[in-house]
XYZ file of C-alpha atoms in Angstrom:
563
model
C 0.000 0.000 0.000
C 1.338 3.449 -0.946
C 1.931 5.957 1.813
C -0.763 8.623 1.737
C 0.156 12.322 1.659
C -2.061 14.342 3.990
C -1.700 18.129 3.980
C -3.042 19.828 7.093
C -3.686 23.522 6.514
C -3.813 26.422 8.971
C -5.122 29.720 7.560
C -3.999 32.489 9.924
C -5.234 36.082 9.981
C -1.713 37.484 9.656
C 1.835 36.686 10.731
C 1.950 37.188 14.504
C 3.078 35.639 17.758
C -0.143 33.609 17.785
C 0.021 32.348 14.196
C 1.046 28.831 15.189
C -0.552 25.748 13.557
C -1.058 23.921 16.849
C -4.296 22.168 15.845
C -2.885 20.647 12.628
C 0.307 19.782 14.503
C -1.626 17.839 17.147
C -3.227 15.779 14.367
C 0.118 15.266 12.651
C 1.787 14.102 15.873
C -0.998 11.604 16.493
C -0.744 10.225 12.949
C 3.033 9.930 13.103
C 2.780 7.904 16.297
C -0.146 5.660 15.357
C 0.165 5.287 11.576
C 3.830 5.899 10.697
C 3.769 3.451 7.773
C 0.498 4.638 6.299
C 0.524 8.431 6.114
C 2.940 11.338 5.722
C 1.394 14.459 7.282
C 2.512 17.889 6.046
C 1.638 21.109 7.900
C 1.125 24.246 5.841
C 0.828 27.797 7.210
C -1.237 30.179 5.073
C -2.359 33.767 5.699
C -5.435 35.742 4.681
C -3.263 38.335 2.937
C -2.365 35.720 0.294
C -4.670 35.187 -2.672
C -6.789 32.014 -2.732
C -5.189 31.057 -6.050
C -1.679 31.317 -4.624
C -2.755 29.304 -1.613
C -4.223 26.593 -3.837
C -0.914 26.394 -5.679
C 1.030 26.080 -2.434
C -1.248 23.275 -1.238
C -0.995 21.369 -4.509
C 2.801 21.663 -4.451
C 2.724 19.266 -1.489
C 1.183 16.616 -3.825
C -1.623 15.745 -1.388
C -3.964 12.791 -1.489
C -6.130 14.539 1.068
C -6.319 18.051 2.535
C -7.627 18.964 5.977
C -8.311 22.618 6.838
C -8.685 24.007 10.369
C -11.783 26.191 10.460
C -12.288 29.267 12.639
C -14.668 32.224 12.449
C -12.020 34.405 10.807
C -11.057 31.980 8.030
C -14.336 30.227 7.188
C -14.928 32.057 3.912
C -11.354 31.576 2.764
C -11.328 27.901 3.711
C -14.476 27.213 1.702
C -13.066 29.163 -1.233
C -9.909 27.051 -1.037
C -11.957 23.856 -0.967
C -13.793 24.981 -4.102
C -10.573 25.873 -5.933
C -8.901 22.596 -4.955
C -11.857 20.600 -6.251
C -11.827 22.548 -9.514
C -8.203 21.605 -10.071
C -8.387 18.059 -8.725
C -11.970 16.754 -8.365
C -10.747 13.443 -6.932
C -8.904 15.140 -4.051
C -10.359 14.540 -0.586
C -11.023 17.794 1.267
C -12.225 17.790 4.861
C -12.674 20.349 7.633
C -12.089 20.369 11.368
C -11.676 22.847 14.199
C -14.018 24.992 16.314
C -16.157 26.384 13.501
C -16.528 22.940 11.918
C -17.633 21.513 15.259
C -20.146 24.276 15.887
C -21.754 24.314 12.422
C -21.250 20.804 11.048
C -24.532 20.410 9.145
C -24.236 23.636 7.139
C -20.645 22.843 6.231
C -21.561 19.334 5.083
C -23.977 20.973 2.637
C -21.017 22.590 0.852
C -20.402 20.639 -2.392
C -16.615 21.015 -2.134
C -16.415 19.490 1.354
C -16.175 15.694 1.512
C -16.650 15.387 5.253
C -16.273 17.227 8.552
C -14.501 16.022 11.687
C -16.345 17.528 14.672
C -14.921 17.825 18.148
C -11.340 17.043 19.122
C -9.940 15.447 16.011
C -6.912 13.365 17.025
C -8.689 10.023 17.469
C -11.068 10.660 14.583
C -8.374 11.486 12.025
C -6.403 8.387 13.034
C -9.538 6.328 12.437
C -10.350 7.972 9.094
C -6.934 7.859 7.405
C -6.894 4.039 6.952
C -10.345 4.230 5.396
C -9.156 6.879 2.936
C -6.133 4.749 2.115
C -8.507 1.883 1.337
C -10.526 4.285 -0.858
C -13.701 3.777 1.141
C -16.678 5.674 -0.220
C -16.622 9.180 1.241
C -20.345 9.136 1.896
C -19.817 6.168 4.208
C -17.064 8.069 6.008
C -19.470 10.981 6.466
C -21.981 8.725 8.167
C -19.345 7.340 10.506
C -18.374 10.754 11.811
C -20.516 11.862 14.697
C -19.169 13.672 17.761
C -16.409 11.320 18.914
C -15.390 10.670 22.500
C -12.645 13.112 23.519
C -9.138 11.650 23.529
C -7.217 10.867 26.692
C -4.898 13.859 27.049
C -2.278 11.725 28.797
C -1.996 9.620 25.647
C -1.659 12.446 23.119
C 1.858 13.143 21.828
C 3.256 16.666 22.016
C 4.139 18.273 18.659
C 6.731 20.386 20.489
C 8.488 17.295 21.868
C 8.340 14.931 18.885
C 9.749 17.396 16.338
C 6.486 18.139 14.532
C 6.750 21.811 15.534
C 10.051 23.551 16.153
C 9.385 26.015 19.017
C 12.219 28.214 17.810
C 10.741 28.635 14.335
C 7.917 30.936 15.458
C 7.968 34.428 17.021
C 5.623 33.157 19.736
C 3.899 29.940 20.719
C 0.468 28.617 21.644
C 0.726 26.381 24.699
C -2.211 24.108 25.439
C -2.523 23.270 29.150
C -6.129 22.069 29.268
C -9.284 21.511 27.251
C -12.842 22.418 28.131
C -14.358 25.111 30.329
C -16.122 24.886 33.703
C -18.538 27.682 32.814
C -21.518 27.875 30.478
C -21.554 31.416 29.080
C -24.268 31.654 26.439
C -22.122 33.525 23.887
C -19.243 31.009 23.981
C -18.933 27.573 22.387
C -16.070 26.360 24.597
C -18.166 24.604 27.233
C -20.554 23.095 24.665
C -17.791 21.133 22.998
C -16.673 18.608 25.603
C -18.199 18.915 29.089
C -15.895 19.560 32.022
C -12.210 20.417 32.106
C -9.407 17.990 31.226
C -5.777 18.850 31.826
C -2.541 17.807 30.229
C -0.188 16.015 32.635
C 2.380 18.053 34.547
C 5.253 15.925 33.272
C 4.413 16.914 29.697
C 4.162 20.581 30.715
C 7.600 20.419 32.370
C 9.225 18.821 29.345
C 7.598 21.279 26.932
C 8.815 24.192 29.030
C 12.348 22.769 28.976
C 12.077 22.525 25.193
C 10.906 26.140 24.941
C 13.935 27.289 26.906
C 16.285 25.213 24.757
C 14.898 26.903 21.645
C 15.023 30.398 23.211
C 11.246 30.988 23.054
C 10.371 34.533 24.128
C 6.567 34.719 24.045
C 3.862 32.191 24.910
C 0.070 32.473 24.778
C -1.388 29.978 27.244
C -4.437 28.119 25.920
C -6.556 27.628 29.009
C -9.821 29.612 29.138
C -9.663 29.822 32.949
C -6.054 29.243 33.920
C -6.641 29.878 37.636
C -9.899 27.948 38.040
C -8.169 25.207 40.043
C -5.958 27.286 42.333
C -3.544 24.556 43.574
C -2.676 23.449 40.026
C -2.422 27.051 38.798
C 0.030 27.845 41.590
C 2.028 24.699 40.846
C 2.374 25.750 37.208
C 3.266 29.325 38.172
C 6.031 28.078 40.470
C 7.320 25.925 37.617
C 7.337 28.905 35.265
C 9.141 31.020 37.854
C 11.737 28.295 38.342
C 12.329 27.322 34.724
C 10.756 29.874 32.407
C 10.936 33.308 33.975
C 12.630 34.728 30.860
C 9.505 34.063 28.738
C 6.616 36.515 28.373
C 3.247 34.828 29.023
C -0.324 35.825 28.204
C -2.986 34.047 30.269
C -6.763 34.154 30.588
C -8.046 34.154 34.163
C -11.179 34.808 36.220
C -10.936 37.484 38.917
C -12.992 35.548 41.481
C -10.311 32.848 41.815
C -7.495 35.254 42.623
C -5.898 35.406 46.052
C -2.918 37.254 47.459
C -0.508 34.351 47.019
C -1.521 33.838 43.391
C -1.155 37.545 42.617
C 2.334 37.463 44.126
C 3.272 34.470 41.957
C 2.016 36.243 38.840
C 4.154 39.251 39.805
C 7.319 37.100 39.617
C 6.726 36.461 35.913
C 6.732 38.598 32.806
C 3.043 38.080 32.109
C -0.134 39.816 31.017
C -3.497 38.604 32.272
C -6.695 38.869 30.248
C -9.918 38.985 32.260
C -13.349 38.569 30.677
C -15.478 41.219 32.364
C -17.920 41.533 29.393
C -20.261 43.890 31.316
C -20.328 45.594 34.712
C -24.109 45.171 34.998
C -25.081 41.987 36.908
C -28.561 42.046 35.329
C -27.083 42.049 31.809
C -24.644 39.272 32.701
C -27.471 37.158 34.093
C -28.940 37.022 30.563
C -25.814 35.189 29.357
C -25.356 32.998 32.473
C -22.547 34.971 34.058
C -22.308 36.510 37.515
C -20.611 39.601 38.876
C -20.266 41.179 42.292
C -18.775 44.557 41.287
C -17.216 45.358 44.659
C -15.782 41.875 45.051
C -14.405 42.139 41.521
C -12.664 45.412 42.411
C -11.147 43.842 45.510
C -9.707 40.962 43.500
C -8.327 43.249 40.803
C -6.732 45.375 43.515
C -4.603 42.325 44.423
C -3.101 42.425 40.926
C -2.727 46.184 41.116
C -0.891 45.938 44.453
C 1.396 43.208 43.112
C 2.169 45.178 39.946
C 0.765 42.577 37.547
C -0.356 43.854 34.119
C -3.950 42.956 33.296
C -6.595 43.788 30.715
C -10.360 43.477 30.446
C -12.707 42.270 27.720
C -15.997 44.120 27.244
C -18.801 43.184 24.839
C -21.376 45.607 23.438
C -24.714 44.426 22.085
C -25.413 41.960 24.909
C -29.098 41.155 25.516
C -30.595 43.559 28.035
C -27.835 46.149 27.556
C -27.933 49.559 25.846
C -25.353 52.232 24.886
C -25.651 53.967 28.262
C -25.122 50.666 30.072
C -22.122 49.878 27.892
C -20.680 53.317 28.713
C -21.109 52.587 32.437
C -19.271 49.291 31.969
C -16.454 51.128 30.232
C -16.320 53.610 33.127
C -16.152 50.712 35.592
C -13.329 49.057 33.640
C -11.175 52.131 33.005
C -11.543 53.312 36.595
C -9.418 50.283 37.617
C -6.596 51.388 35.279
C -6.155 48.178 33.268
C -3.160 47.966 30.970
C -5.567 47.593 28.071
C -9.263 47.133 27.470
C -10.547 45.189 24.466
C -14.055 46.046 23.299
C -15.957 43.744 20.944
C -19.398 43.633 19.339
C -21.391 40.584 20.346
C -21.229 37.745 17.835
C -23.887 35.023 17.767
C -21.636 32.041 17.075
C -23.134 28.835 15.653
C -23.693 26.146 18.237
C -23.812 28.489 21.224
C -26.760 28.798 23.582
C -27.246 32.375 22.392
C -27.718 31.161 18.808
C -30.763 29.292 20.109
C -32.178 32.159 22.200
C -31.282 35.166 19.996
C -34.825 35.519 18.681
C -36.201 35.506 22.226
C -33.977 38.473 23.062
C -34.786 40.244 19.774
C -31.198 40.081 18.494
C -30.662 40.736 14.781
C -27.286 39.515 13.522
C -25.293 38.448 10.489
C -25.930 34.815 9.562
C -22.400 34.465 8.186
C -18.958 35.183 9.692
C -18.289 37.168 11.811
C -21.937 36.727 12.973
C -21.956 40.251 14.425
C -25.071 41.606 16.135
C -26.662 44.370 14.034
C -29.313 45.582 16.466
C -31.005 44.724 19.739
C -34.031 46.198 21.532
C -31.615 48.180 23.704
C -29.118 49.259 21.072
C -31.292 49.632 17.978
C -29.983 50.292 14.465
C -27.918 53.288 15.611
C -26.794 51.862 18.935
C -24.298 49.312 17.638
C -22.446 51.784 15.345
C -22.386 54.291 18.210
C -20.830 51.724 20.555
C -18.373 50.659 17.850
C -17.316 54.267 17.411
C -16.672 54.514 21.161
C -14.746 51.238 21.105
C -12.461 52.430 18.286
C -11.792 55.723 20.069
C -10.936 53.902 23.287
C -8.620 51.463 21.553
C -6.833 54.313 19.767
C -6.517 56.694 22.711
C -6.117 54.280 25.633
C -4.543 51.100 24.248
C -2.457 52.334 21.344
C -1.846 55.639 23.106
C -0.347 53.837 26.128
C -2.430 56.060 28.372
C -2.430 53.847 31.470
C 0.044 55.882 33.606
C -1.704 59.228 33.185
C -5.261 58.660 32.008
C -6.816 58.529 35.476
C -5.678 61.876 36.761
C -6.274 63.479 33.380
C -9.972 62.628 33.132
C -10.451 63.387 36.828
C -8.995 66.845 36.242
C -11.486 67.326 33.414
C -14.312 66.181 35.681
C -15.581 63.797 33.032
C -16.248 60.085 33.127
C -13.905 57.887 31.030
C -16.686 57.023 28.566
C -17.718 60.690 28.176
C -14.068 61.569 27.612
C -13.783 58.902 24.870
C -17.039 60.060 23.281
C -15.628 63.594 23.035
C -12.417 62.239 21.570
C -14.404 60.235 18.995
C -16.199 63.437 17.951
C -12.873 65.242 17.644
C -11.380 62.437 15.539
C -14.311 62.579 13.135
C -13.866 66.300 12.677
C -10.210 65.725 11.825
C -10.503 62.573 9.739
C -14.131 62.280 8.652
C -15.643 58.840 9.221
C -13.150 57.046 11.457
C -12.814 53.408 10.434
C -10.383 50.842 11.812
C -8.357 51.094 8.590
C -7.973 54.860 9.001
C -6.806 54.515 12.603
C -4.463 51.620 11.880
C -2.777 53.770 9.240
C -1.658 56.256 11.905
C 1.833 55.628 13.232
C 2.546 55.117 16.966
C 4.130 58.577 17.128
C 1.091 59.930 15.259
C -1.158 58.550 18.013
C 0.763 60.553 20.626
C 0.561 63.654 18.444
C -3.224 63.370 18.163
C -3.601 62.870 21.893
C -1.658 66.084 22.447
C -3.617 68.087 19.876
C -6.930 66.899 21.283
C -6.023 67.948 24.824
C -4.607 71.273 23.676
C -7.896 72.032 21.945
C -10.396 70.541 24.402
C -9.032 71.409 27.854
C -9.426 75.184 27.364
C -13.034 74.522 26.354
C -13.693 72.594 29.568
C -11.611 74.572 32.062
C -10.844 77.867 30.339
C -7.224 77.140 31.252
C -4.745 77.136 28.345
C -1.850 76.611 30.771
C -3.436 73.364 31.993
C -3.816 72.261 28.391
C -0.094 72.733 27.815
C 0.736 70.756 30.963
C -1.524 67.890 29.820
C 0.064 67.932 26.369
C 3.543 67.749 27.892
C 2.517 64.870 30.179
C 1.294 62.890 27.183
C 4.513 63.609 25.270
C 6.766 62.581 28.173
C 4.986 59.307 28.812
C 4.190 58.569 25.180
C 7.573 59.101 23.553
C 9.371 57.438 26.473
C 7.174 54.357 26.020
C 7.784 54.269 22.263
C 11.545 54.439 22.783
C 11.530 51.786 25.511
C 9.427 49.377 23.457
C 11.265 49.944 20.173
C 8.147 51.285 18.434
C 8.282 53.380 15.287
C 9.014 57.026 16.026
C 8.046 58.194 12.565
C 5.078 60.498 12.825
C 2.699 61.815 10.203
C 2.597 65.564 9.978
C 4.075 65.938 13.466
C 6.230 68.674 14.883
C 8.787 66.246 16.335
C 12.065 65.277 14.708
C 12.679 61.551 15.109
C 15.420 59.028 14.528
C 16.004 55.369 15.234
C 16.528 55.816 18.977
C 15.713 59.430 19.688
C 13.075 62.060 19.170
C 13.105 65.848 19.356
C 9.947 67.244 20.934
C 8.800 70.819 21.610
C 7.454 71.178 25.164
C 6.200 74.055 27.304
C 7.790 72.796 30.539
C 10.991 71.144 31.693
C 10.071 67.421 31.385
C 12.451 66.457 34.189
C 10.746 68.789 36.656
C 7.296 67.801 35.396
C 7.934 64.089 35.934
C 9.522 64.758 39.318
C 6.347 66.500 40.490
C 4.199 63.637 39.224
C 6.437 61.135 41.029
C 5.826 63.168 44.188
C 2.087 62.537 43.749
C 1.088 65.924 42.325
C -1.237 64.907 39.502
C -3.826 67.689 39.347
C -3.344 69.414 36.007
C -4.484 72.763 37.312
C -2.117 72.492 40.269
C 0.799 71.552 38.048
C 0.086 74.482 35.739
C 0.324 76.854 38.701
C 3.636 75.600 40.143
C 5.596 74.763 37.003
C 7.331 77.610 35.162
C 6.663 77.741 31.432
C 9.449 77.861 28.896
C 8.792 76.629 25.377
C 11.804 74.664 24.278
C 12.884 71.624 22.267
C 13.968 68.520 24.129
C 15.711 65.328 23.067
C 14.367 61.996 24.338
C 16.904 59.252 23.709
C 17.939 55.784 24.847
C 21.092 55.358 26.866
C 21.964 51.850 28.104
C 18.326 50.870 27.714
C 16.980 53.820 29.712
C 15.152 56.863 28.365
C 17.123 60.057 28.987
C 16.011 63.661 28.393
C 18.112 66.731 27.656
C 17.571 70.140 26.087
C 18.021 70.056 22.318
C 20.432 73.003 22.418
C 22.577 71.465 25.165
């Protein structure tokens, strides 16, 4: 019997630290262990920026007998287009789908004429069962009928693609690291808990050996795949101690729940280079009840304060368009989130994903949404036709000003000085952006350089603060604060210092900035705890002058440009 060539395809959004074909690699590792004499698996990384025709050519260059494509919300259209193009070129080629989107929407995908069959659920056992049947040229319709939701594999028996050579950890700018499967919660908007019930965890011995391998290959960034890393506190602390002992030179991103935090865990997180992502979704308990989530706002604050005290970076997720919510409620949730000074806040429109509980109850809540990817909600009784665009506009302004603008260190005392809530501040900024740029789309904002973000923050404050306080001196102080923090952050993080229409002169590791105050004295006062803009404007002498911000031995230094 000839050895079968199986090409397993991952279609990523773009090259990034998370563009790792872990799903296909898990299948390939399983096949190499169980069927080494029957199949040769090939893993192929593709990206949405490539044309479907070029991607078809790359797949066919591997001379496949069968092609499996991992399906997600973001690549569904492209994957189906690829299947169609592959069948046009080679009608006899077997094309099948797997992954989260294939599991959630199996029946509709099976109706696609270019798809031979779909593997739902966790695919390792299923693909090992199907490959011999394909090698025997079994009728594909019979294979379809055999594939129902399989029993989940024993995680202790699955081989690691990082340990068996299937994936070279050093070949990627970052890694996905799977520590568990399943979710203990049943949020209506999420499919995670509707896949396999309960939580199963990979053995600690495997985790230790994978971490050793990461260190050997000088891995610098890891995204931990565990939807609630700290759900089981003893195991979470055991893993954190392991990371501190063996992997403290790696940067980790983890998803956690605030309610499971304690002081010891926060301290362990603080010993790592890590960022924690926390799914807040809404600050309104009544809204969260509609999607089977709970929140005690004061208890949540107390838990987050543990991270704040320990100096652990954290971010929040917020969703707009939830059933029972409205634009005013979403604004209050944004106020609640930003008042805790997260390192970033990610704001998303609600998507009604196939297979979720919310896809079954959407009509009950009066949710109108796209029936194709990305399944975004278009209107709700609370948001209406204008409500969702209004919330999206606020979300884009917040991402631009707060996240990209690296506003964490100074945003709190700035909006307090303006006597405005965070959401009202962002709404005003969104209005200002539209006056400057017209309709502000994500593409328009993404085209603005990092230095250009800082420049727009400064211009906005210089124009708006006098309107609010009738205090042009305070406006100049605020502008200088933004410049000091912003350009220092860009230099420290190696970001682009090239602006667009800015007044600053920039180079590879320096920038020349015109300020109204001595930045050294300004920052000294802030370090002393003087953060009221009006107070700073009264005690700081004004002298318009150019200053050089530059890196020296990894630290940002400041000196007068004419020195």
